[in-house]
């Protein structure tokens, strides 16, 4: 049963009060879009217990209105080394003001869901800090904080699903339903977030818009060069883009690129879905639901081919919630039974084996569930948005005006199904040729540099983690600094030592101390050498730079064991050459991070 859509002045007073008590705000902060999709999912579930939701990004919400809210769910992703997403920074700075009274939110009920990855040391750190701060300002946390882990076999849904169940139970206790209303079943078909129109008079005569985001600038491909040896297992590219606009960015900032799906894969997917004959028919898109978001870069006039080429991701490994939605549009009895198994608690292992374990894509799933007939109005509900990708900029704009350089590993691998896989965005980048045009945005990163060029900086960046280090070193050398040390790690000096000639030239001019660990070039059976081993070997010098001279340490690369091992090597140097105890050395490294002298920009 759903609420009557009576105008406000015709509603009984008790019904108005009931609905007012069910106004729910969901604020999300994300870098990749996962928190936005999760916020939409929570809103969809809260609709089952008759709550009216607003889903808003934290950077779009008027901060002064926070005090007038009565019920908020915060959905917070984690970035960098436990940092808050950029969308949260402004709100978080406001909440940290020392002049805020301790009873500021005494009339506010809230709960927090964190999204993170236990591969990182500071798992769900922003969510934990937000939860504590809201309580210290008088807010009442009505549901235990949720912490979703990307490492779970079902991804973030592994913790999200039971957390939503707890949330709905809590909401029903605090805001009971009247006798004439019931909880809507989990398979309730909700209204689509968009409506479409084929009115020919509203359609333009010219080409369809692809991306009109004003924060992006048109770029021309200047160079796309492979920097790993031909035949080497990994294809790493150095890309250079030229801009007419006077772009500005700092070392550590990132380039944002909207990927474009392979046209042959789009054709195949449209045929699988039965949309081939209407794939190029334009229609107008209107956002029709306030409790389900739509990225602002989605065009208002499009075709199905345009949507699945630029805006909707059919190559993603689907989340559990995808199968729950797919079930609503499936008619075959056996397929329905299989989908019911997948979304059940008992079917979690079976779903993992079918989907996550073998990295099965949405496109492949749809070839097996052929009876599913998804109305075009529901494409943004069923299919995830094809999000822009972020890449660390590998250049200084002061050294390369009007240019952005990238160092990108092209994603290609085989799954346990022996099926070749490739990254949508990196494959798009690999196929670019000089003269091609695309739009690229820039976004502030989490790396900062010391104000003075004579402050020592140690950069640790194995693999493509060297990208931001190239920008840092270029910028500092241009500023006259000779206090630069780079620890780089790769497998082979002849196969994948990125930018080796540049580092050699800087070394000859006394602008850089360059140390490289070739982990696979040693004799077989001999212990492999990594960047953390080199830091241990040069422990006395490391301590002089970081301890005695108060230098900075910047780490970039994979978030596996490397960042923790680098920290351990620095801590060891503090013990051996700084005369510290184990506890004092560990605290010294932690203090470096608190003061901003240790910066970690890593990814999983």
Coordinates of C-alpha atoms in Angstrom, one line a residue:
X1 CA 0.0 0.0 0.0
X2 CA 1.2 3.5 -0.8
X3 CA 0.3 6.9 0.6
X4 CA -2.5 8.9 -1.1
X5 CA -1.3 11.7 -3.3
X6 CA -3.8 14.2 -1.9
X7 CA -2.9 17.9 -2.1
X8 CA -1.6 19.3 1.3
X9 CA -4.8 21.3 2.0
X10 CA -7.0 18.3 1.5
X11 CA -5.0 15.9 3.7
X12 CA -6.1 15.0 7.2
X13 CA -3.9 16.5 9.8
X14 CA -2.7 13.2 11.1
X15 CA -1.6 12.2 7.6
X16 CA 0.4 15.5 7.2
X17 CA 2.1 14.9 10.5
X18 CA 2.8 11.3 9.5
X19 CA 4.5 12.4 6.3
X20 CA 6.4 15.2 7.9
X21 CA 7.8 12.7 10.4
X22 CA 9.1 10.7 7.5
X23 CA 11.2 13.4 5.7
X24 CA 14.6 11.9 5.4
X25 CA 17.8 13.6 4.1
X26 CA 20.6 11.4 2.6
X27 CA 23.9 13.2 2.2
X28 CA 26.6 11.5 0.3
X29 CA 30.3 12.2 -0.4
X30 CA 32.2 10.3 -3.0
X31 CA 35.1 10.3 -5.4
X32 CA 34.2 7.4 -7.7
X33 CA 30.4 7.5 -7.6
X34 CA 30.0 4.4 -5.4
X35 CA 28.6 6.4 -2.4
X36 CA 26.1 8.1 -4.8
X37 CA 24.8 4.8 -6.0
X38 CA 24.6 3.5 -2.5
X39 CA 22.7 6.6 -1.3
X40 CA 20.2 5.9 -4.1
X41 CA 19.9 2.3 -3.0
X42 CA 19.2 3.3 0.6
X43 CA 16.6 5.8 -0.5
X44 CA 14.9 3.1 -2.6
X45 CA 14.7 0.8 0.4
X46 CA 13.5 3.6 2.8
X47 CA 10.6 4.2 0.4
X48 CA 9.4 0.7 1.3
X49 CA 8.7 2.0 4.9
X50 CA 7.1 5.1 3.4
X51 CA 9.9 7.6 4.0
X52 CA 10.2 10.6 1.6
X53 CA 13.9 11.0 0.8
X54 CA 16.1 13.7 -0.6
X55 CA 19.5 12.5 -1.9
X56 CA 22.1 15.3 -2.2
X57 CA 25.8 15.5 -2.5
X58 CA 27.4 17.1 0.5
X59 CA 29.1 19.8 -1.6
X60 CA 25.6 20.8 -3.0
X61 CA 23.8 21.0 0.3
X62 CA 23.4 24.4 2.0
X63 CA 25.4 23.9 5.2
X64 CA 23.4 26.4 7.3
X65 CA 20.2 24.3 6.8
X66 CA 21.7 21.3 8.6
X67 CA 20.5 22.6 12.0
X68 CA 16.9 22.5 10.8
X69 CA 17.0 18.8 9.7
X70 CA 15.5 16.0 11.9
X71 CA 16.7 12.8 10.3
X72 CA 19.9 12.4 8.2
X73 CA 21.8 9.4 6.8
X74 CA 25.4 10.2 5.8
X75 CA 27.0 8.0 3.2
X76 CA 30.7 8.6 3.1
X77 CA 33.4 7.1 0.9
X78 CA 37.1 7.0 1.9
X79 CA 39.9 8.5 -0.2
X80 CA 43.7 8.5 0.0
X81 CA 45.1 7.6 3.3
X82 CA 41.9 7.8 5.2
X83 CA 41.0 11.3 3.9
X84 CA 37.5 12.5 3.4
X85 CA 36.2 12.9 -0.2
X86 CA 36.6 16.4 -1.7
X87 CA 32.8 16.8 -1.6
X88 CA 32.8 16.4 2.2
X89 CA 35.7 18.9 2.9
X90 CA 33.6 22.1 3.2
X91 CA 31.0 20.5 5.4
X92 CA 33.6 18.8 7.5
X93 CA 35.5 22.1 8.0
X94 CA 32.3 23.7 9.2
X95 CA 31.6 20.9 11.7
X96 CA 35.1 21.2 13.1
X97 CA 34.7 24.8 14.1
X98 CA 35.6 25.2 17.8
X99 CA 32.8 27.7 18.5
X100 CA 29.9 25.2 17.8
X101 CA 27.8 24.5 20.8
X102 CA 27.7 20.9 22.1
X103 CA 23.9 20.8 21.8
X104 CA 23.8 22.1 18.3
X105 CA 22.2 19.0 16.9
X106 CA 20.1 17.9 20.0
X107 CA 17.0 17.6 17.8
X108 CA 18.8 15.6 15.1
X109 CA 18.7 11.8 14.6
X110 CA 21.4 10.5 12.3
X111 CA 23.4 7.5 11.2
X112 CA 26.5 7.0 9.1
X113 CA 27.5 4.4 6.5
X114 CA 31.2 4.3 5.6
X115 CA 32.5 2.8 2.3
X116 CA 36.1 1.7 2.3
X117 CA 38.6 -1.0 1.7
X118 CA 40.4 -3.0 4.4
X119 CA 43.5 -3.0 2.1
X120 CA 44.1 0.5 3.5
X121 CA 45.2 1.1 7.0
X122 CA 42.6 3.8 7.8
X123 CA 39.5 1.8 6.9
X124 CA 36.3 4.0 6.7
X125 CA 38.2 6.7 8.6
X126 CA 36.0 9.7 7.4
X127 CA 32.8 7.9 8.5
X128 CA 34.2 7.1 11.9
X129 CA 35.3 10.8 12.4
X130 CA 32.0 12.1 11.2
X131 CA 30.1 9.8 13.6
X132 CA 32.1 10.9 16.6
X133 CA 31.8 14.6 15.7
X134 CA 28.1 14.6 15.2
X135 CA 27.6 12.9 18.6
X136 CA 29.9 15.5 20.2
X137 CA 27.6 18.2 18.8
X138 CA 24.5 16.6 20.4
X139 CA 23.3 14.4 17.5
X140 CA 21.7 11.1 18.3
X141 CA 23.1 8.1 16.3
X142 CA 20.1 5.9 15.9
X143 CA 21.7 3.0 14.1
X144 CA 25.1 1.5 14.6
X145 CA 27.6 2.9 12.1
X146 CA 27.9 0.7 9.0
X147 CA 31.3 -0.1 7.4
X148 CA 31.2 -1.6 3.9
X149 CA 34.4 -3.2 2.7
X150 CA 35.3 -3.6 -1.0
X151 CA 37.4 -6.7 0.0
X152 CA 34.2 -8.6 1.0
X153 CA 33.4 -11.4 -1.4
X154 CA 30.2 -9.5 -2.3
X155 CA 31.9 -6.1 -2.3
X156 CA 30.3 -3.3 -0.4
X157 CA 26.9 -5.1 -0.6
X158 CA 28.2 -7.7 1.8
X159 CA 27.9 -5.2 4.7
X160 CA 25.4 -2.9 3.1
X161 CA 22.5 -5.3 2.9
X162 CA 22.4 -6.3 6.6
X163 CA 23.0 -2.7 7.6
X164 CA 19.9 -1.5 5.6
X165 CA 17.8 -4.2 7.3
X166 CA 18.9 -2.8 10.7
X167 CA 18.2 0.7 9.5
X168 CA 14.7 -0.1 8.4
X169 CA 14.0 -1.9 11.7
X170 CA 15.2 1.1 13.6
X171 CA 13.2 3.5 11.6
X172 CA 10.0 1.5 12.1
X173 CA 10.6 1.5 15.9
X174 CA 11.1 5.2 16.0
X175 CA 8.5 6.0 13.4
X176 CA 5.8 3.3 13.4
X177 CA 3.5 2.8 10.6
X178 CA -0.3 3.4 11.2
X179 CA -2.5 0.4 11.0
X180 CA -3.6 1.1 7.4
X181 CA -0.1 1.0 6.0
X182 CA 2.3 -1.9 5.6
X183 CA 6.0 -2.4 4.7
X184 CA 6.3 -2.7 1.0
X185 CA 7.9 -6.0 -0.1
X186 CA 11.5 -6.1 -1.2
X187 CA 10.6 -6.9 -4.7
X188 CA 8.4 -3.8 -5.1
X189 CA 8.8 -2.2 -8.5
X190 CA 9.6 1.4 -7.9
X191 CA 9.0 4.2 -10.4
X192 CA 11.9 4.9 -12.8
X193 CA 14.2 7.9 -12.0
X194 CA 13.7 9.2 -15.6
X195 CA 10.9 9.7 -18.0
X196 CA 11.4 9.8 -21.8
X197 CA 9.7 11.5 -24.6
X198 CA 9.9 11.0 -28.4
X199 CA 8.3 14.3 -29.3
X200 CA 10.0 15.2 -32.6
X201 CA 9.4 18.9 -32.1
X202 CA 11.7 18.9 -29.0
X203 CA 14.6 17.3 -30.7
X204 CA 17.5 19.3 -32.2
X205 CA 18.6 19.0 -35.8
X206 CA 22.3 19.0 -35.0
X207 CA 24.4 16.3 -33.4
X208 CA 23.7 15.0 -29.9
X209 CA 25.8 16.5 -27.1
X210 CA 28.5 14.2 -25.7
X211 CA 29.8 16.2 -22.7
X212 CA 29.1 19.8 -21.7
X213 CA 30.7 19.9 -18.3
X214 CA 32.1 23.4 -18.0
X215 CA 34.9 22.2 -15.7
X216 CA 36.4 20.2 -18.6
X217 CA 38.6 21.5 -21.4
X218 CA 39.1 20.3 -24.9
X219 CA 42.4 18.5 -25.4
X220 CA 44.3 17.3 -28.5
X221 CA 46.4 14.1 -28.2
X222 CA 50.0 15.1 -28.7
X223 CA 51.7 11.8 -27.9
X224 CA 50.7 8.2 -27.0
X225 CA 53.9 6.3 -26.5
X226 CA 54.4 2.9 -25.0
X227 CA 57.1 3.1 -22.3
X228 CA 57.4 -0.6 -21.5
X229 CA 59.3 -3.0 -23.8
X230 CA 57.4 -4.6 -26.7
X231 CA 56.3 -8.1 -25.6
X232 CA 56.4 -7.1 -21.9
X233 CA 53.4 -8.4 -20.0
X234 CA 52.2 -4.9 -19.1
X235 CA 51.5 -2.1 -21.5
X236 CA 52.2 1.2 -19.8
X237 CA 51.7 4.4 -21.8
X238 CA 53.0 7.9 -21.6
X239 CA 50.3 10.3 -23.0
X240 CA 50.6 14.0 -23.6
X241 CA 47.6 16.2 -24.2
X242 CA 47.7 19.8 -25.5
X243 CA 45.0 22.4 -24.5
X244 CA 44.2 25.8 -26.1
X245 CA 42.9 26.9 -22.7
X246 CA 45.3 28.2 -20.1
X247 CA 44.8 25.3 -17.7
X248 CA 46.1 25.3 -14.2
X249 CA 46.9 22.5 -11.8
X250 CA 49.5 21.6 -9.1
X251 CA 51.7 18.6 -8.6
X252 CA 49.6 15.8 -7.1
X253 CA 46.4 16.9 -8.9
X254 CA 44.5 14.4 -11.1
X255 CA 43.1 14.4 -14.6
X256 CA 39.5 13.3 -14.9
X257 CA 38.5 11.5 -18.2
X258 CA 35.1 10.3 -19.3
X259 CA 35.7 6.9 -20.9
X260 CA 34.1 5.8 -24.2
X261 CA 33.1 2.2 -24.6
X262 CA 34.3 0.2 -27.6
X263 CA 31.8 0.5 -30.5
X264 CA 31.8 -3.2 -31.4
X265 CA 31.0 -4.1 -27.7
X266 CA 28.2 -1.5 -27.7
X267 CA 26.7 -3.0 -30.9
X268 CA 26.9 -6.5 -29.4
X269 CA 25.2 -5.4 -26.2
X270 CA 22.4 -3.6 -28.0
X271 CA 21.7 -6.7 -30.0
X272 CA 21.6 -8.8 -26.8
X273 CA 19.1 -6.5 -25.3
X274 CA 16.9 -6.4 -28.4
X275 CA 17.5 -2.7 -28.9
X276 CA 19.5 -2.8 -32.1
X277 CA 16.6 -1.4 -34.3
X278 CA 15.9 1.5 -32.0
X279 CA 19.5 2.2 -30.9
X280 CA 19.8 5.4 -32.9
X281 CA 16.3 6.9 -32.2
X282 CA 16.7 10.1 -30.1
X283 CA 14.6 10.8 -27.1
X284 CA 14.4 13.4 -24.4
X285 CA 15.4 12.6 -20.8
X286 CA 13.7 14.1 -17.8
X287 CA 14.8 13.4 -14.2
X288 CA 11.5 12.5 -12.5
X289 CA 12.3 11.3 -9.0
X290 CA 13.8 13.4 -6.2
X291 CA 15.0 10.4 -4.2
X292 CA 17.2 9.0 -7.0
X293 CA 20.1 11.0 -8.4
X294 CA 21.2 11.5 -11.9
X295 CA 24.7 12.8 -12.7
X296 CA 24.6 16.4 -14.0
X297 CA 26.7 15.5 -17.1
X298 CA 24.0 13.1 -18.5
X299 CA 22.7 14.7 -21.7
X300 CA 19.0 15.7 -21.8
X301 CA 18.7 14.4 -25.4
X302 CA 20.3 11.0 -26.3
X303 CA 19.9 7.7 -28.0
X304 CA 20.4 4.3 -26.5
X305 CA 23.7 4.0 -28.4
X306 CA 24.9 7.3 -26.9
X307 CA 23.9 6.2 -23.4
X308 CA 25.7 2.9 -23.5
X309 CA 28.8 4.4 -25.3
X310 CA 29.4 7.2 -22.8
X311 CA 27.1 7.1 -19.8
X312 CA 26.0 3.6 -18.7
X313 CA 28.4 0.8 -17.9
X314 CA 27.6 -2.6 -19.3
X315 CA 31.1 -3.9 -18.7
X316 CA 31.0 -3.5 -14.9
X317 CA 31.0 -6.5 -12.6
X318 CA 27.4 -6.1 -11.2
X319 CA 26.6 -5.6 -7.5
X320 CA 24.1 -7.8 -5.8
X321 CA 21.5 -5.1 -6.0
X322 CA 21.7 -5.4 -9.8
X323 CA 20.4 -8.9 -9.7
X324 CA 17.6 -7.8 -7.4
X325 CA 16.5 -5.2 -9.9
X326 CA 17.0 -7.5 -12.9
X327 CA 14.6 -10.0 -11.2
X328 CA 11.7 -7.4 -11.6
X329 CA 12.0 -7.5 -15.4
X330 CA 12.6 -11.3 -15.9
X331 CA 9.8 -13.6 -17.0
X332 CA 11.4 -17.0 -17.5
X333 CA 10.6 -19.3 -14.6
X334 CA 14.1 -20.9 -14.4
X335 CA 15.8 -17.5 -14.7
X336 CA 13.6 -16.0 -12.0
X337 CA 14.4 -19.0 -9.7
X338 CA 18.1 -18.5 -10.3
X339 CA 17.9 -14.7 -9.5
X340 CA 15.9 -15.4 -6.4
X341 CA 18.7 -17.7 -5.3
X342 CA 21.4 -15.1 -6.0
X343 CA 19.7 -12.4 -3.9
X344 CA 18.9 -14.7 -1.0
X345 CA 21.1 -14.9 2.1
X346 CA 21.7 -18.6 1.4
X347 CA 22.8 -17.8 -2.1
X348 CA 25.6 -15.4 -1.3
X349 CA 28.4 -18.0 -2.0
X350 CA 26.7 -19.0 -5.2
X351 CA 26.5 -15.4 -6.4
X352 CA 30.1 -14.9 -5.5
X353 CA 31.2 -17.9 -7.6
X354 CA 29.0 -16.8 -10.5
X355 CA 29.9 -13.2 -10.5
X356 CA 32.6 -11.7 -8.4
X357 CA 35.0 -14.6 -8.4
X358 CA 35.2 -14.8 -12.2
X359 CA 34.6 -11.1 -12.8
X360 CA 31.5 -11.7 -14.9
X361 CA 30.3 -8.5 -16.5
X362 CA 26.8 -7.2 -16.9
X363 CA 27.0 -7.8 -20.7
X364 CA 27.8 -11.4 -20.0
X365 CA 25.0 -11.7 -17.4
X366 CA 22.5 -10.4 -19.9
X367 CA 23.4 -13.0 -22.5
X368 CA 22.3 -15.7 -19.9
X369 CA 19.1 -14.0 -18.6
X370 CA 17.6 -13.5 -22.1
X371 CA 14.0 -13.1 -20.9
X372 CA 14.7 -9.8 -19.1
X373 CA 12.9 -7.0 -20.8
X374 CA 14.1 -3.7 -19.3
X375 CA 12.0 -0.7 -20.3
X376 CA 14.1 2.2 -21.5
X377 CA 12.8 4.4 -18.6
X378 CA 14.5 2.0 -16.2
X379 CA 18.0 1.9 -17.7
X380 CA 19.4 4.3 -15.1
X381 CA 17.9 2.2 -12.4
X382 CA 19.3 -1.1 -13.5
X383 CA 22.6 -0.2 -15.1
X384 CA 25.4 1.6 -13.2
X385 CA 26.6 5.0 -14.5
X386 CA 29.9 4.9 -16.5
X387 CA 31.9 7.1 -14.2
X388 CA 34.8 9.3 -15.2
X389 CA 38.2 7.9 -14.2
X390 CA 40.9 9.7 -12.4
X391 CA 44.6 9.6 -13.2
X392 CA 47.5 11.2 -11.4
X393 CA 49.0 13.9 -13.6
X394 CA 52.6 13.2 -14.5
X395 CA 53.7 16.7 -15.4
X396 CA 54.3 20.2 -14.0
X397 CA 52.2 22.9 -15.9
X398 CA 55.1 25.3 -15.2
X399 CA 57.4 23.0 -17.3
X400 CA 54.8 22.1 -19.8
X401 CA 52.3 25.0 -20.3
X402 CA 48.9 24.1 -21.8
X403 CA 49.7 20.4 -21.4
X404 CA 48.9 17.4 -19.2
X405 CA 51.0 14.3 -19.2
X406 CA 49.8 10.9 -17.9
X407 CA 51.5 7.6 -17.1
X408 CA 48.8 4.9 -17.5
X409 CA 49.0 1.1 -17.2
X410 CA 46.6 -0.4 -19.7
X411 CA 44.3 -2.8 -17.9
X412 CA 44.2 -6.2 -19.6
X413 CA 43.8 -9.6 -17.9
X414 CA 42.2 -13.0 -18.1
X415 CA 39.6 -14.2 -15.6
X416 CA 39.1 -17.7 -14.2
X417 CA 36.7 -18.1 -17.1
X418 CA 39.8 -17.7 -19.4
X419 CA 38.0 -14.7 -20.9
X420 CA 40.1 -11.7 -21.8
X421 CA 39.2 -8.5 -19.9
X422 CA 40.2 -4.9 -20.5
X423 CA 39.6 -1.7 -18.7
X424 CA 37.0 0.6 -20.4
X425 CA 38.9 3.8 -19.9
X426 CA 42.5 2.6 -20.3
X427 CA 41.5 0.8 -23.5
X428 CA 40.0 4.0 -24.7
X429 CA 43.2 5.9 -23.9
X430 CA 45.4 3.2 -25.5
X431 CA 43.5 3.6 -28.8
X432 CA 43.9 7.4 -29.0
X433 CA 46.1 8.7 -31.8
X434 CA 47.9 12.1 -32.2
X435 CA 45.4 14.7 -33.3
X436 CA 42.4 13.0 -31.6
X437 CA 40.3 15.2 -29.4
X438 CA 38.6 14.6 -26.0
X439 CA 37.6 16.6 -23.0
X440 CA 39.7 16.4 -19.8
X441 CA 39.0 17.9 -16.4
X442 CA 41.4 18.5 -13.5
X443 CA 40.7 17.9 -9.8
X444 CA 42.7 18.8 -6.7
X445 CA 44.7 15.9 -5.3
X446 CA 45.9 15.2 -1.8
X447 CA 49.6 15.9 -2.3
X448 CA 51.1 19.2 -1.2
X449 CA 54.7 20.4 -1.3
X450 CA 56.8 22.3 1.2
X451 CA 57.0 26.0 0.8
X452 CA 60.7 26.1 0.5
X453 CA 62.8 24.4 -2.2
X454 CA 65.6 23.6 0.2
X455 CA 63.3 21.4 2.3
X456 CA 64.3 17.8 1.4
X457 CA 61.6 15.6 -0.2
X458 CA 61.8 11.8 -0.5
X459 CA 59.5 10.4 -3.2
X460 CA 58.6 6.7 -3.2
X461 CA 56.7 5.7 -6.3
X462 CA 57.1 2.2 -7.7
X463 CA 55.4 1.3 -11.0
X464 CA 52.9 3.9 -12.3
X465 CA 53.0 5.4 -8.8
X466 CA 55.9 7.4 -10.3
X467 CA 53.4 9.6 -12.2
X468 CA 52.8 12.3 -9.5
X469 CA 56.5 12.0 -8.5
X470 CA 57.5 13.2 -12.0
X471 CA 55.2 16.2 -11.6
X472 CA 56.7 16.9 -8.1
X473 CA 60.3 16.6 -9.3
X474 CA 59.8 18.7 -12.4
X475 CA 58.2 21.5 -10.3
X476 CA 60.8 21.5 -7.6
X477 CA 63.8 21.5 -10.0
X478 CA 62.2 24.4 -11.8
X479 CA 62.0 26.2 -8.5
X480 CA 65.7 25.7 -7.9
X481 CA 65.6 22.7 -5.6
X482 CA 68.3 20.1 -5.5
X483 CA 66.9 18.3 -2.4
X484 CA 65.0 15.6 -4.2
X485 CA 65.3 11.9 -3.8
X486 CA 63.3 9.3 -5.8
X487 CA 62.9 5.7 -4.8
X488 CA 61.5 3.9 -7.8
X489 CA 60.6 0.2 -8.1
X490 CA 60.1 -2.0 -11.2
X491 CA 60.7 -5.5 -12.3
X492 CA 63.4 -5.0 -15.0
X493 CA 65.8 -2.2 -16.0
X494 CA 65.3 -3.1 -19.6
X495 CA 61.6 -3.7 -19.6
X496 CA 59.7 -1.3 -17.3
X497 CA 61.9 1.4 -15.8
X498 CA 59.6 4.3 -16.5
X499 CA 61.3 7.7 -17.4
X500 CA 64.8 6.2 -16.7
X501 CA 66.5 8.6 -19.1
X502 CA 64.9 11.6 -17.4
X503 CA 66.0 10.5 -13.9
X504 CA 69.6 9.9 -15.2
X505 CA 69.7 13.4 -16.7
X506 CA 68.5 15.0 -13.4
X507 CA 71.1 12.9 -11.5
X508 CA 73.9 14.1 -13.8
X509 CA 72.9 17.7 -13.1
X510 CA 72.8 17.1 -9.3
X511 CA 69.1 17.9 -9.1
X512 CA 68.1 14.4 -8.0
X513 CA 69.3 11.4 -6.1
X514 CA 67.8 8.4 -7.9
X515 CA 67.6 4.9 -6.4
X516 CA 65.8 2.0 -8.2
X517 CA 64.9 -1.5 -7.1
X518 CA 64.8 -4.0 -10.0
X519 CA 62.9 -6.8 -8.3
X520 CA 63.3 -9.4 -11.1
X521 CA 66.8 -8.7 -12.4
X522 CA 68.7 -10.6 -9.7
X523 CA 69.8 -14.2 -9.9
X524 CA 67.0 -16.7 -9.4
X525 CA 66.6 -17.8 -5.8
X526 CA 68.1 -14.5 -4.4
X527 CA 65.8 -12.4 -2.3
X528 CA 64.0 -9.8 -4.3
X529 CA 64.7 -6.1 -3.7
X530 CA 61.9 -3.6 -3.3
X531 CA 61.8 0.1 -2.6
X532 CA 61.4 -0.5 1.2
X533 CA 64.6 -2.6 1.1
X534 CA 66.5 0.3 -0.4
X535 CA 65.1 2.7 2.3
X536 CA 66.4 0.2 4.9
X537 CA 69.8 0.1 3.2
X538 CA 70.1 3.9 3.1
X539 CA 68.6 4.3 6.6
X540 CA 71.2 6.8 7.9
X541 CA 70.6 9.1 4.9
X542 CA 66.9 8.7 5.3
X543 CA 67.0 9.7 8.9
X544 CA 69.2 12.8 8.1
X545 CA 66.7 14.0 5.5
X546 CA 63.5 13.2 7.4
X547 CA 64.6 13.5 11.0
X548 CA 67.5 15.9 11.3
X549 CA 66.5 18.1 8.4
X550 CA 62.7 17.7 8.8
X551 CA 62.1 16.6 5.3
X552 CA 59.0 15.3 3.7
X553 CA 58.1 11.8 2.5
X554 CA 55.6 11.3 -0.3
X555 CA 54.4 7.7 -1.1
X556 CA 52.4 6.8 -4.2
X557 CA 51.5 3.5 -5.8
X558 CA 49.5 0.3 -5.0
X559 CA 48.0 0.1 -1.6
X560 CA 49.2 -3.5 -1.0
X561 CA 52.1 -4.1 1.4
X562 CA 54.3 -1.3 0.0
X563 CA 53.0 1.8 2.0
X564 CA 53.1 0.0 5.3
X565 CA 56.6 -1.4 4.5
X566 CA 57.9 2.0 3.6
X567 CA 56.6 3.4 6.9
X568 CA 58.3 0.5 8.7
X569 CA 61.6 1.3 7.0
X570 CA 61.4 5.0 8.1
X571 CA 60.5 3.9 11.6
X572 CA 63.5 1.6 11.6
X573 CA 65.7 4.5 10.6
X574 CA 64.4 6.6 13.5
X575 CA 65.3 3.7 15.8
X576 CA 68.8 3.0 14.4
X577 CA 70.0 6.5 13.7
X578 CA 67.7 8.7 15.7
X579 CA 68.2 6.9 19.0
X580 CA 64.4 6.3 19.5
X581 CA 62.6 3.3 21.0
X582 CA 60.2 1.3 18.9
X583 CA 57.2 3.2 20.4
X584 CA 58.9 6.6 19.9
X585 CA 59.8 5.8 16.3
X586 CA 56.3 4.7 15.5
X587 CA 55.0 7.9 17.0
X588 CA 57.5 10.0 15.1
X589 CA 56.2 8.6 11.8
X590 CA 52.6 9.2 12.9
X591 CA 53.5 12.8 13.8
X592 CA 55.0 13.3 10.4
X593 CA 51.6 12.3 8.9
X594 CA 49.7 14.6 11.2
X595 CA 51.8 17.5 10.4
X596 CA 51.6 16.9 6.7
X597 CA 55.2 15.8 6.2
X598 CA 54.2 12.3 5.3
X599 CA 51.7 12.0 2.4
X600 CA 50.3 8.8 1.0
X601 CA 48.5 8.7 -2.4
X602 CA 47.8 5.0 -3.0
X603 CA 45.1 2.9 -4.6
X604 CA 43.9 -0.7 -4.5

